[in-house]
């Protein structure tokens, strides 16, 4: 009996040991399989994209910027890029889908969607790093680049400082300097100039502003597509010039009719100008042969064209009727002049006047 019991006990000990060993092998196998599956899953490219989007959803908008291969410009730096990425991804439900574009066996493209609309992509490439169990891993190679906007053409008066998004636009962007030929250099005062810039390197619509050298007001015109913009000085002296020219031309018509002394008109003419010498040597030959003049006047005064180039440089094209009362008739002569005006310490002066 005892021997039989001993046999039974030995059997059960062996059987129990076998079962325990088998269970341990099964558990080890399950642990290994689970580890292997996790390792395999972790090596899958979509896991990289999931992590990529998770960082974006957590507000790490600088993370995709790292992979955009962006070359910074004077007007677009990391800050502007991150702002665009924030606008692109913020408050959107982000999903992704593998693209059908074939990039080969070592690259994969995933399209990224925000609320169902495609808003970007990311490209993965196979990494040299292997997982614990030898699976290939993937890394982000690049993502959707930033698109630069077309060039902007901006024209400003000389002496103004141009800014794009509060950043000074440098001289390297100047493409043309145009001198106002019809306004010649007078008494050392340079002719007005307009400077044209062609500016690029923007990834967001820029806001252009200027700083006038004398702080004067300015106008700002923009083309329909926004790509051509012009700044010009506002007309702030028009009323003054209108009144000044009427007074000066009233003296002018009386002087050329020999009704008044030349000095009455010279007070409106710029000292030191060539025009002053011309006026001093004025000879109204036709009035010398028309002694029957009984008076003259100016009527229908108009400013046909008006350009304020700076705080002290103005061009005005004027017209008026020169009415002469003769002994037996009244004659009317329509006159048009282009005048150059310069502001001095003694007020506005006529630097030149010629027939149009």
Short mmCIF file of C-alpha atoms in Angstrom, two decimals:
data_model
loop_
_atom_site.label_atom_id
_atom_site.label_comp_id
_atom_site.label_asym_id
_atom_site.label_seq_id
_atom_site.Cartn_x
_atom_site.Cartn_y
_atom_site.Cartn_z
CA UNK A 1 0.00 0.00 0.00
CA UNK A 2 2.67 2.46 0.91
CA UNK A 3 4.54 1.81 -2.29
CA UNK A 4 1.36 2.42 -4.30
CA UNK A 5 0.78 5.68 -2.44
CA UNK A 6 4.31 6.76 -3.08
CA UNK A 7 3.85 6.07 -6.79
CA UNK A 8 0.67 8.13 -6.91
CA UNK A 9 2.30 11.01 -5.05
CA UNK A 10 5.27 10.95 -7.44
CA UNK A 11 2.95 11.01 -10.41
CA UNK A 12 1.01 13.95 -9.14
CA UNK A 13 4.16 15.83 -8.28
CA UNK A 14 5.45 15.23 -11.81
CA UNK A 15 2.11 16.14 -13.33
CA UNK A 16 1.80 19.29 -11.28
CA UNK A 17 5.34 20.29 -12.11
CA UNK A 18 4.65 19.70 -15.78
CA UNK A 19 1.48 21.81 -15.68
CA UNK A 20 3.24 24.58 -13.81
CA UNK A 21 6.12 24.50 -16.26
CA UNK A 22 3.71 24.50 -19.18
CA UNK A 23 1.82 27.45 -17.69
CA UNK A 24 5.05 29.30 -17.15
CA UNK A 25 5.99 28.68 -20.78
CA UNK A 26 2.56 29.86 -21.88
CA UNK A 27 2.78 32.97 -19.72
CA UNK A 28 6.27 33.67 -21.01
CA UNK A 29 5.01 33.11 -24.53
CA UNK A 30 2.11 35.48 -23.99
CA UNK A 31 4.38 38.10 -22.47
CA UNK A 32 6.80 37.75 -25.37
CA UNK A 33 4.00 37.83 -27.93
CA UNK A 34 2.47 40.87 -26.29
CA UNK A 35 5.85 42.59 -26.17
CA UNK A 36 6.48 41.63 -29.77
CA UNK A 37 3.09 42.97 -30.87
CA UNK A 38 3.61 46.19 -28.97
CA UNK A 39 7.04 46.55 -30.50
CA UNK A 40 5.61 45.89 -33.93
CA UNK A 41 2.75 48.34 -33.43
CA UNK A 42 5.12 51.00 -32.12
CA UNK A 43 7.17 50.62 -35.29
CA UNK A 44 4.19 51.38 -37.54
CA UNK A 45 4.28 54.76 -39.34
CA UNK A 46 0.77 55.81 -38.31
CA UNK A 47 1.97 55.86 -34.69
CA UNK A 48 4.41 58.62 -35.64
CA UNK A 49 1.56 60.63 -37.18
CA UNK A 50 -0.62 60.08 -34.10
CA UNK A 51 2.15 61.48 -31.91
CA UNK A 52 2.61 64.36 -34.37
CA UNK A 53 -1.06 65.35 -34.16
CA UNK A 54 -1.15 64.86 -30.40
CA UNK A 55 1.56 67.48 -29.98
CA UNK A 56 -0.37 69.88 -32.23
CA UNK A 57 -3.59 69.27 -30.29
CA UNK A 58 -1.67 70.10 -27.12
CA UNK A 59 -0.78 73.50 -28.58
CA UNK A 60 2.81 72.72 -29.58
CA UNK A 61 2.49 74.58 -32.91
CA UNK A 62 6.23 75.04 -33.15
CA UNK A 63 6.61 71.25 -33.51
CA UNK A 64 5.45 71.01 -37.16
CA UNK A 65 7.46 74.15 -37.97
CA UNK A 66 10.64 72.16 -37.31
CA UNK A 67 9.83 69.86 -40.24
CA UNK A 68 8.68 72.56 -42.69
CA UNK A 69 12.22 73.20 -44.00
CA UNK A 70 11.41 76.91 -43.88
CA UNK A 71 13.96 79.54 -44.89
CA UNK A 72 13.35 82.68 -42.88
CA UNK A 73 13.11 86.06 -44.61
CA UNK A 74 13.15 89.67 -43.45
CA UNK A 75 9.38 89.55 -43.02
CA UNK A 76 8.67 85.93 -42.14
CA UNK A 77 10.35 84.31 -39.20
CA UNK A 78 9.46 81.51 -36.79
CA UNK A 79 6.93 83.68 -34.97
CA UNK A 80 4.88 84.33 -38.12
CA UNK A 81 5.03 80.66 -39.10
CA UNK A 82 3.79 79.49 -35.71
CA UNK A 83 0.92 81.99 -35.95
CA UNK A 84 -0.11 80.49 -39.29
CA UNK A 85 0.09 76.96 -37.90
CA UNK A 86 -2.06 78.00 -34.97
CA UNK A 87 -4.69 79.44 -37.32
CA UNK A 88 -4.51 76.26 -39.39
CA UNK A 89 -4.89 73.71 -36.59
CA UNK A 90 -6.44 75.38 -33.54
CA UNK A 91 -9.91 74.22 -32.41
CA UNK A 92 -10.21 71.61 -35.15
CA UNK A 93 -10.81 67.90 -34.95
CA UNK A 94 -7.67 66.48 -36.52
CA UNK A 95 -7.60 63.20 -38.43
CA UNK A 96 -5.20 61.66 -40.93
CA UNK A 97 -5.28 59.26 -43.82
CA UNK A 98 -2.51 57.58 -45.76
CA UNK A 99 -2.18 59.10 -49.20
CA UNK A 100 -2.44 57.00 -52.33
CA UNK A 101 0.61 58.81 -53.73
CA UNK A 102 3.35 56.24 -54.17
CA UNK A 103 6.65 57.48 -52.77
CA UNK A 104 8.46 54.18 -52.79
CA UNK A 105 8.89 51.58 -50.06
CA UNK A 106 10.90 53.84 -47.75
CA UNK A 107 8.55 56.85 -47.68
CA UNK A 108 4.88 57.37 -46.84
CA UNK A 109 2.70 60.44 -47.12
CA UNK A 110 -0.24 61.10 -44.80
CA UNK A 111 -2.82 63.78 -45.48
CA UNK A 112 -4.03 65.68 -42.43
CA UNK A 113 -7.63 66.83 -42.13
CA UNK A 114 -9.22 69.42 -39.88
CA UNK A 115 -12.96 69.01 -39.43
CA UNK A 116 -12.95 66.86 -42.56
CA UNK A 117 -11.07 69.35 -44.75
CA UNK A 118 -7.53 68.68 -45.89
CA UNK A 119 -5.26 71.23 -44.27
CA UNK A 120 -1.82 69.72 -44.71
CA UNK A 121 0.31 66.66 -45.01
CA UNK A 122 3.30 64.97 -43.45
CA UNK A 123 5.87 62.72 -45.12
CA UNK A 124 7.58 59.91 -43.21
CA UNK A 125 10.76 58.11 -44.19
CA UNK A 126 12.24 54.92 -42.87
CA UNK A 127 14.70 55.43 -40.06
CA UNK A 128 18.04 53.66 -39.53
CA UNK A 129 16.96 52.85 -35.97
CA UNK A 130 15.53 49.38 -35.29
CA UNK A 131 13.12 48.42 -32.52
CA UNK A 132 13.94 45.97 -29.75
CA UNK A 133 12.91 43.08 -31.94
CA UNK A 134 14.42 44.41 -35.15
CA UNK A 135 11.44 46.11 -36.76
CA UNK A 136 12.08 49.14 -38.95
CA UNK A 137 11.05 52.51 -37.49
CA UNK A 138 9.82 55.68 -39.15
CA UNK A 139 10.58 59.36 -38.71
CA UNK A 140 9.06 62.60 -39.95
CA UNK A 141 10.98 63.84 -42.95
CA UNK A 142 8.93 66.90 -43.87
CA UNK A 143 5.51 68.45 -43.68
CA UNK A 144 3.56 70.88 -45.81
CA UNK A 145 5.78 73.91 -46.56
CA UNK A 146 4.80 77.53 -46.11
CA UNK A 147 3.75 79.24 -49.31
CA UNK A 148 5.23 82.65 -50.03
CA UNK A 149 2.95 85.32 -51.42
CA UNK A 150 3.63 87.14 -54.69
CA UNK A 151 5.72 90.30 -54.71
CA UNK A 152 4.28 93.63 -53.65
CA UNK A 153 5.07 96.88 -55.45
CA UNK A 154 4.97 99.94 -53.21
CA UNK A 155 5.74 103.53 -54.23
CA UNK A 156 6.45 106.27 -51.70
CA UNK A 157 7.77 109.85 -51.84
CA UNK A 158 11.46 110.31 -51.17
CA UNK A 159 12.05 111.08 -47.52
CA UNK A 160 9.43 108.66 -46.27
CA UNK A 161 10.34 105.46 -44.43
CA UNK A 162 8.43 102.36 -45.51
CA UNK A 163 7.39 99.62 -43.09
CA UNK A 164 5.93 96.17 -43.69
CA UNK A 165 4.26 94.81 -40.55
CA UNK A 166 6.23 97.39 -38.54
CA UNK A 167 9.52 96.13 -40.01
CA UNK A 168 11.61 98.68 -41.92
CA UNK A 169 11.86 97.86 -45.63
CA UNK A 170 15.54 98.08 -46.58
CA UNK A 171 17.14 99.72 -49.60
CA UNK A 172 17.84 96.33 -51.21
CA UNK A 173 14.16 96.18 -52.20
CA UNK A 174 14.30 99.48 -54.15
CA UNK A 175 13.84 98.86 -57.87
CA UNK A 176 13.31 102.37 -59.20
CA UNK A 177 13.75 106.00 -58.24
CA UNK A 178 11.78 108.41 -60.40
CA UNK A 179 12.59 112.10 -60.40
CA UNK A 180 9.77 114.54 -61.11
CA UNK A 181 11.46 116.09 -64.14
CA UNK A 182 8.89 118.85 -64.53
CA UNK A 183 9.81 120.11 -61.08
CA UNK A 184 13.47 121.13 -61.55
CA UNK A 185 16.03 121.69 -58.84
CA UNK A 186 15.62 125.27 -57.70
CA UNK A 187 17.90 127.23 -55.38
CA UNK A 188 19.54 124.02 -54.18
CA UNK A 189 16.21 122.36 -53.34
CA UNK A 190 16.33 118.95 -55.02
CA UNK A 191 13.64 117.84 -57.39
CA UNK A 192 10.99 115.62 -55.77
CA UNK A 193 11.46 111.88 -56.21
CA UNK A 194 9.28 108.80 -55.88
CA UNK A 195 10.85 105.52 -54.79
CA UNK A 196 9.44 102.15 -55.86
CA UNK A 197 10.01 98.96 -53.88
CA UNK A 198 9.39 95.37 -54.93
CA UNK A 199 9.04 93.33 -51.76
CA UNK A 200 8.68 89.59 -51.26
CA UNK A 201 9.22 87.04 -48.51
CA UNK A 202 5.74 87.22 -46.98
CA UNK A 203 3.69 84.25 -45.84
CA UNK A 204 0.87 86.44 -44.49
CA UNK A 205 -0.77 89.48 -46.07
CA UNK A 206 1.45 92.40 -45.04
CA UNK A 207 0.31 95.77 -43.75
CA UNK A 208 2.34 98.63 -45.25
CA UNK A 209 2.73 101.95 -43.47
CA UNK A 210 5.01 104.94 -43.88
CA UNK A 211 6.67 107.48 -41.65
CA UNK A 212 6.81 110.87 -43.43
CA UNK A 213 9.99 112.82 -42.83
CA UNK A 214 8.03 115.85 -41.63
CA UNK A 215 5.18 113.89 -40.07
CA UNK A 216 2.64 115.15 -42.57
CA UNK A 217 -0.56 113.33 -43.45
CA UNK A 218 -0.57 111.03 -46.45
CA UNK A 219 -2.94 109.14 -48.71
CA UNK A 220 -2.73 105.41 -49.36
CA UNK A 221 -4.15 103.77 -52.47
CA UNK A 222 -4.26 100.01 -53.10
CA UNK A 223 -4.94 98.10 -56.32
CA UNK A 224 -7.82 95.64 -56.51
CA UNK A 225 -5.53 92.67 -55.94
CA UNK A 226 -3.62 94.49 -53.19
CA UNK A 227 -0.26 93.89 -54.89
CA UNK A 228 0.33 97.51 -55.94
CA UNK A 229 0.22 100.25 -53.34
CA UNK A 230 1.01 103.93 -53.44
CA UNK A 231 1.62 106.49 -50.75
CA UNK A 232 1.42 110.20 -51.47
CA UNK A 233 1.35 113.35 -49.46
CA UNK A 234 -2.15 114.61 -48.73
CA UNK A 235 -3.20 117.95 -50.15
CA UNK A 236 -3.17 120.11 -47.07
CA UNK A 237 -2.15 123.44 -48.63
CA UNK A 238 -4.64 123.53 -51.50
CA UNK A 239 -6.77 126.32 -50.05
CA UNK A 240 -3.69 128.39 -49.21
CA UNK A 241 -2.25 127.94 -52.70
CA UNK A 242 -5.59 128.74 -54.32
CA UNK A 243 -5.85 132.05 -52.46
CA UNK A 244 -2.16 132.82 -52.98
CA UNK A 245 -2.33 132.24 -56.75
CA UNK A 246 -5.45 134.34 -57.20
CA UNK A 247 -3.80 137.26 -55.41
CA UNK A 248 -0.53 136.83 -57.32
CA UNK A 249 -2.19 136.50 -60.72
CA UNK A 250 -4.36 139.55 -60.11
CA UNK A 251 -1.15 141.52 -59.62
CA UNK A 252 0.39 139.76 -62.61
CA UNK A 253 -2.30 140.85 -65.11
CA UNK A 254 -2.12 144.46 -63.91
CA UNK A 255 1.68 144.45 -64.17
CA UNK A 256 1.77 143.07 -67.73
CA UNK A 257 -0.81 145.72 -68.65
CA UNK A 258 1.49 148.40 -67.19
CA UNK A 259 -1.17 149.44 -64.75
CA UNK A 260 1.03 148.73 -61.73
CA UNK A 261 4.72 148.64 -60.86
CA UNK A 262 6.62 145.37 -61.32
CA UNK A 263 7.47 145.29 -57.61
CA UNK A 264 3.80 144.62 -56.89
CA UNK A 265 4.24 141.21 -58.53
CA UNK A 266 7.85 140.55 -57.50
CA UNK A 267 6.79 140.14 -53.86
CA UNK A 268 5.26 136.79 -54.95
CA UNK A 269 8.38 135.59 -56.81
CA UNK A 270 11.20 133.51 -55.29
CA UNK A 271 14.42 135.45 -54.67
CA UNK A 272 17.43 134.03 -56.44
CA UNK A 273 15.43 132.11 -59.03
CA UNK A 274 15.91 132.33 -62.79
CA UNK A 275 12.27 133.23 -63.04
CA UNK A 276 12.90 136.37 -61.00
CA UNK A 277 15.40 137.59 -63.59
CA UNK A 278 12.96 136.82 -66.41
CA UNK A 279 10.22 138.80 -64.70
CA UNK A 280 12.52 141.75 -64.03
CA UNK A 281 13.35 141.91 -67.74
CA UNK A 282 9.73 141.56 -68.77
CA UNK A 283 8.78 143.55 -71.86
CA UNK A 284 5.13 143.58 -72.83
CA UNK A 285 5.67 144.76 -76.37
CA UNK A 286 2.06 144.43 -77.46
CA UNK A 287 0.85 146.83 -74.75
CA UNK A 288 3.30 149.43 -76.01
CA UNK A 289 1.36 149.56 -79.24
CA UNK A 290 -2.05 149.53 -77.55
CA UNK A 291 -2.12 152.75 -75.50
CA UNK A 292 -5.88 152.65 -75.47
CA UNK A 293 -5.95 150.05 -72.62
CA UNK A 294 -8.29 151.32 -69.94
CA UNK A 295 -7.97 148.46 -67.51
CA UNK A 296 -7.51 144.75 -67.09
CA UNK A 297 -8.81 141.98 -64.83
CA UNK A 298 -8.60 138.27 -64.19
CA UNK A 299 -11.70 136.08 -64.39
CA UNK A 300 -12.59 132.37 -64.14
CA UNK A 301 -9.50 131.32 -62.22
CA UNK A 302 -9.05 127.54 -61.86
CA UNK A 303 -6.42 125.11 -60.69
CA UNK A 304 -6.30 122.42 -63.37
CA UNK A 305 -3.73 120.18 -61.72
CA UNK A 306 -2.30 120.20 -58.23
CA UNK A 307 0.60 118.18 -56.84
CA UNK A 308 2.02 118.48 -53.33
CA UNK A 309 5.42 116.80 -53.41
CA UNK A 310 6.61 117.82 -49.96
CA UNK A 311 5.92 120.30 -47.20
CA UNK A 312 7.56 123.04 -49.30
CA UNK A 313 7.30 121.89 -52.94
CA UNK A 314 4.10 122.23 -54.95
CA UNK A 315 3.25 122.19 -58.65
CA UNK A 316 0.05 123.86 -59.78
CA UNK A 317 -1.27 124.19 -63.29
CA UNK A 318 -3.67 127.11 -63.47
CA UNK A 319 -5.96 128.74 -65.96
CA UNK A 320 -7.76 132.07 -66.09
CA UNK A 321 -9.16 134.60 -68.51
CA UNK A 322 -7.12 137.77 -68.99
CA UNK A 323 -9.71 140.45 -69.74
CA UNK A 324 -8.46 143.70 -71.31
CA UNK A 325 -10.67 146.78 -71.65
CA UNK A 326 -9.65 148.70 -74.76
CA UNK A 327 -10.96 152.04 -76.02
CA UNK A 328 -13.52 150.53 -78.34
CA UNK A 329 -13.74 146.91 -77.20
CA UNK A 330 -13.05 144.32 -74.54
CA UNK A 331 -10.71 141.44 -75.36
CA UNK A 332 -10.48 138.15 -73.46
CA UNK A 333 -7.36 136.00 -73.61
CA UNK A 334 -7.52 132.53 -72.09
CA UNK A 335 -4.25 131.73 -70.29
CA UNK A 336 -2.85 128.50 -68.87
CA UNK A 337 0.37 128.23 -66.87
CA UNK A 338 2.36 125.63 -65.04
CA UNK A 339 3.73 127.08 -61.84
CA UNK A 340 6.38 125.81 -59.44
CA UNK A 341 5.88 126.92 -55.85
CA UNK A 342 8.32 126.82 -52.94
CA UNK A 343 7.60 127.66 -49.34
CA UNK A 344 10.06 130.03 -47.67
CA UNK A 345 10.27 131.74 -44.31
CA UNK A 346 8.24 134.51 -45.93
CA UNK A 347 5.51 132.19 -47.20
CA UNK A 348 4.88 130.64 -50.60
CA UNK A 349 6.75 131.99 -53.61
CA UNK A 350 6.55 131.34 -57.35
CA UNK A 351 9.83 129.74 -58.45
CA UNK A 352 8.85 129.34 -62.09
CA UNK A 353 5.88 129.94 -64.37
CA UNK A 354 5.58 128.92 -68.00
CA UNK A 355 2.86 128.61 -70.61
CA UNK A 356 1.25 125.21 -71.00
#
